[in-house]
CSV table of C-alpha atoms in Angstrom, one decimal:
chain,number,residue,atom,x,y,z
A,1,MET,CA,-8.5,29.0,-27.4
A,2,TYR,CA,-5.6,28.8,-24.9
A,3,ARG,CA,-4.0,31.6,-23.0
A,4,GLN,CA,-0.6,33.1,-23.9
A,5,TYR,CA,2.2,31.6,-21.9
A,6,ALA,CA,5.8,32.8,-21.5
A,7,TYR,CA,6.6,29.1,-22.0
A,8,PRO,CA,4.5,26.5,-23.8
A,9,PRO,CA,2.5,24.1,-21.6
A,10,LEU,CA,4.1,20.8,-20.9
A,11,SER,CA,1.7,19.1,-23.3
A,12,PHE,CA,3.4,21.0,-26.2
A,13,LEU,CA,6.9,20.0,-25.3
A,14,PRO,CA,8.5,17.3,-27.4
A,15,PHE,CA,9.3,14.0,-25.7
A,16,PRO,CA,13.1,13.8,-25.0
A,17,ASP,CA,15.2,11.5,-27.1
A,18,PRO,CA,15.1,8.0,-25.5
A,19,SER,CA,18.8,7.5,-26.3
A,20,ILE,CA,19.7,9.8,-23.3
A,21,TYR,CA,18.7,7.0,-21.0
A,22,GLU,CA,20.9,4.3,-22.6
A,23,ASP,CA,24.2,3.2,-21.0
A,24,PRO,CA,27.3,5.1,-22.2
A,25,ASP,CA,29.7,3.6,-24.7
A,26,ASP,CA,32.6,2.0,-22.9
A,27,ASP,CA,35.5,2.9,-25.2
A,28,TYR,CA,38.2,2.3,-22.6
A,29,GLY,CA,37.0,-0.9,-20.9
A,30,TYR,CA,36.3,0.8,-17.6
A,31,LEU,CA,32.8,-0.7,-17.2
A,32,ASP,CA,33.9,-4.3,-17.8
A,33,THR,CA,32.9,-6.1,-14.7
A,34,ASN,CA,34.6,-9.4,-15.6
A,35,THR,CA,38.1,-8.2,-14.9
A,36,ASN,CA,39.9,-9.3,-11.7
A,37,ALA,CA,41.6,-6.5,-9.7
A,38,SER,CA,44.5,-8.7,-8.7
A,39,THR,CA,45.4,-9.4,-12.3
A,40,SER,CA,45.5,-5.8,-13.3
A,41,THR,CA,47.9,-4.6,-10.7
A,42,LYS,CA,51.4,-3.6,-11.8
A,43,GLU,CA,54.6,-4.3,-10.0
A,44,HIS,CA,56.4,-1.2,-8.8
A,45,SER,CA,60.1,-1.1,-8.1
A,46,PHE,CA,61.4,0.8,-5.2
A,47,HIS,CA,64.9,2.4,-5.1
A,48,PRO,CA,66.6,3.2,-1.9
A,49,VAL,CA,67.4,6.9,-1.3
A,50,ASP,CA,70.4,8.0,0.6
A,51,TRP,CA,69.6,11.2,2.6
A,52,ASN,CA,70.5,12.9,5.8
A,53,ILE,CA,67.6,14.0,8.0
A,54,ASP,CA,69.6,16.9,9.5
A,55,THR,CA,70.3,18.3,6.0
A,56,LEU,CA,66.6,18.0,5.1
A,57,LYS,CA,65.6,19.8,8.2
A,58,LYS,CA,68.0,22.7,7.6
A,59,ASN,CA,67.1,23.0,3.9
A,60,SER,CA,63.4,22.3,4.1
A,61,GLU,CA,61.0,25.0,3.0
A,62,LEU,CA,58.8,23.8,5.8
A,63,ASN,CA,61.2,25.5,8.2
A,64,ASN,CA,61.1,28.9,6.4
A,65,CYS,CA,59.0,31.8,7.6
A,66,THR,CA,55.5,31.7,6.1
A,67,VAL,CA,55.7,35.5,5.4
A,68,CYS,CA,59.1,36.2,4.0
A,69,TYR,CA,60.2,32.6,3.1
A,70,GLU,CA,63.8,33.5,3.9
A,71,ASN,CA,64.4,33.3,7.6
A,72,GLU,CA,63.8,30.3,9.8
A,73,ARG,CA,60.5,30.1,11.7
A,74,THR,CA,61.3,31.0,15.3
A,75,HIS,CA,58.0,32.2,16.9
A,76,LEU,CA,54.8,30.4,17.9
A,77,PHE,CA,51.5,32.1,18.1
A,78,THR,CA,49.0,31.5,21.0
A,79,PRO,CA,46.3,30.2,21.2
A,80,CYS,CA,46.5,28.5,17.7
A,81,ASN,CA,50.1,27.2,18.4
A,82,HIS,CA,51.3,27.6,14.9
A,83,LEU,CA,55.1,28.0,14.5
A,84,ALA,CA,54.8,30.4,11.6
A,85,CYS,CA,57.1,33.4,11.5
A,86,CYS,CA,60.5,34.9,12.2
A,87,ILE,CA,60.7,37.9,14.6
A,88,ASP,CA,61.2,40.4,11.7
A,89,CYS,CA,57.9,39.5,10.1
A,90,ILE,CA,56.0,39.4,13.4
A,91,GLU,CA,57.1,43.0,14.0
A,92,ARG,CA,55.9,43.9,10.5
A,93,LEU,CA,52.5,42.3,10.7
A,94,GLU,CA,49.7,44.9,10.5
A,95,THR,CA,47.1,42.8,12.3
A,96,ASN,CA,47.3,40.4,15.2
A,97,ARG,CA,46.4,37.4,13.1
A,98,CYS,CA,48.2,34.1,12.5
A,99,PRO,CA,49.4,34.0,8.8
A,100,ILE,CA,48.6,30.3,8.7
A,101,CYS,CA,45.0,30.1,10.1
A,102,ASN,CA,44.1,33.8,10.3
A,103,GLN,CA,43.0,33.4,13.9
A,104,VAL,CA,43.6,36.4,16.2
A,105,TYR,CA,46.6,35.7,18.4
A,106,ASN,CA,47.1,36.9,22.0
A,107,ASP,CA,50.8,36.5,22.2
A,108,TYR,CA,53.8,34.9,20.6
A,109,ILE,CA,56.6,32.8,22.0
A,110,ARG,CA,60.1,32.3,20.8
A,111,VAL,CA,60.9,28.6,20.2
A,112,LEU,CA,64.4,27.3,20.7
A,113,LYS,CA,65.3,24.4,18.5
A,114,PRO,CA,68.0,21.9,19.4
């Protein structure tokens, strides 16, 4: 007589279905090794874009304060050197942590842009 087990001994477990070890069906042709990569590339057309770099810099969201998203970024935190905030948001920060990297900052410096 055998002891009571919470789980049956391995000898009582059924053998897994051998089909789980077969290669998967290739419904989309991804596994076809006879295709040549150079023949499957598509040609892309490029269209010239007319834009002004100064307009992009002024209107870019990358230049907006990371806290209020309204004013321009004007101050850089040290030692992480992230140009992250406007002066209004720096004065409202509750902790001395950079809003980008969360590193404690020692000081901030106003950055003058041309």
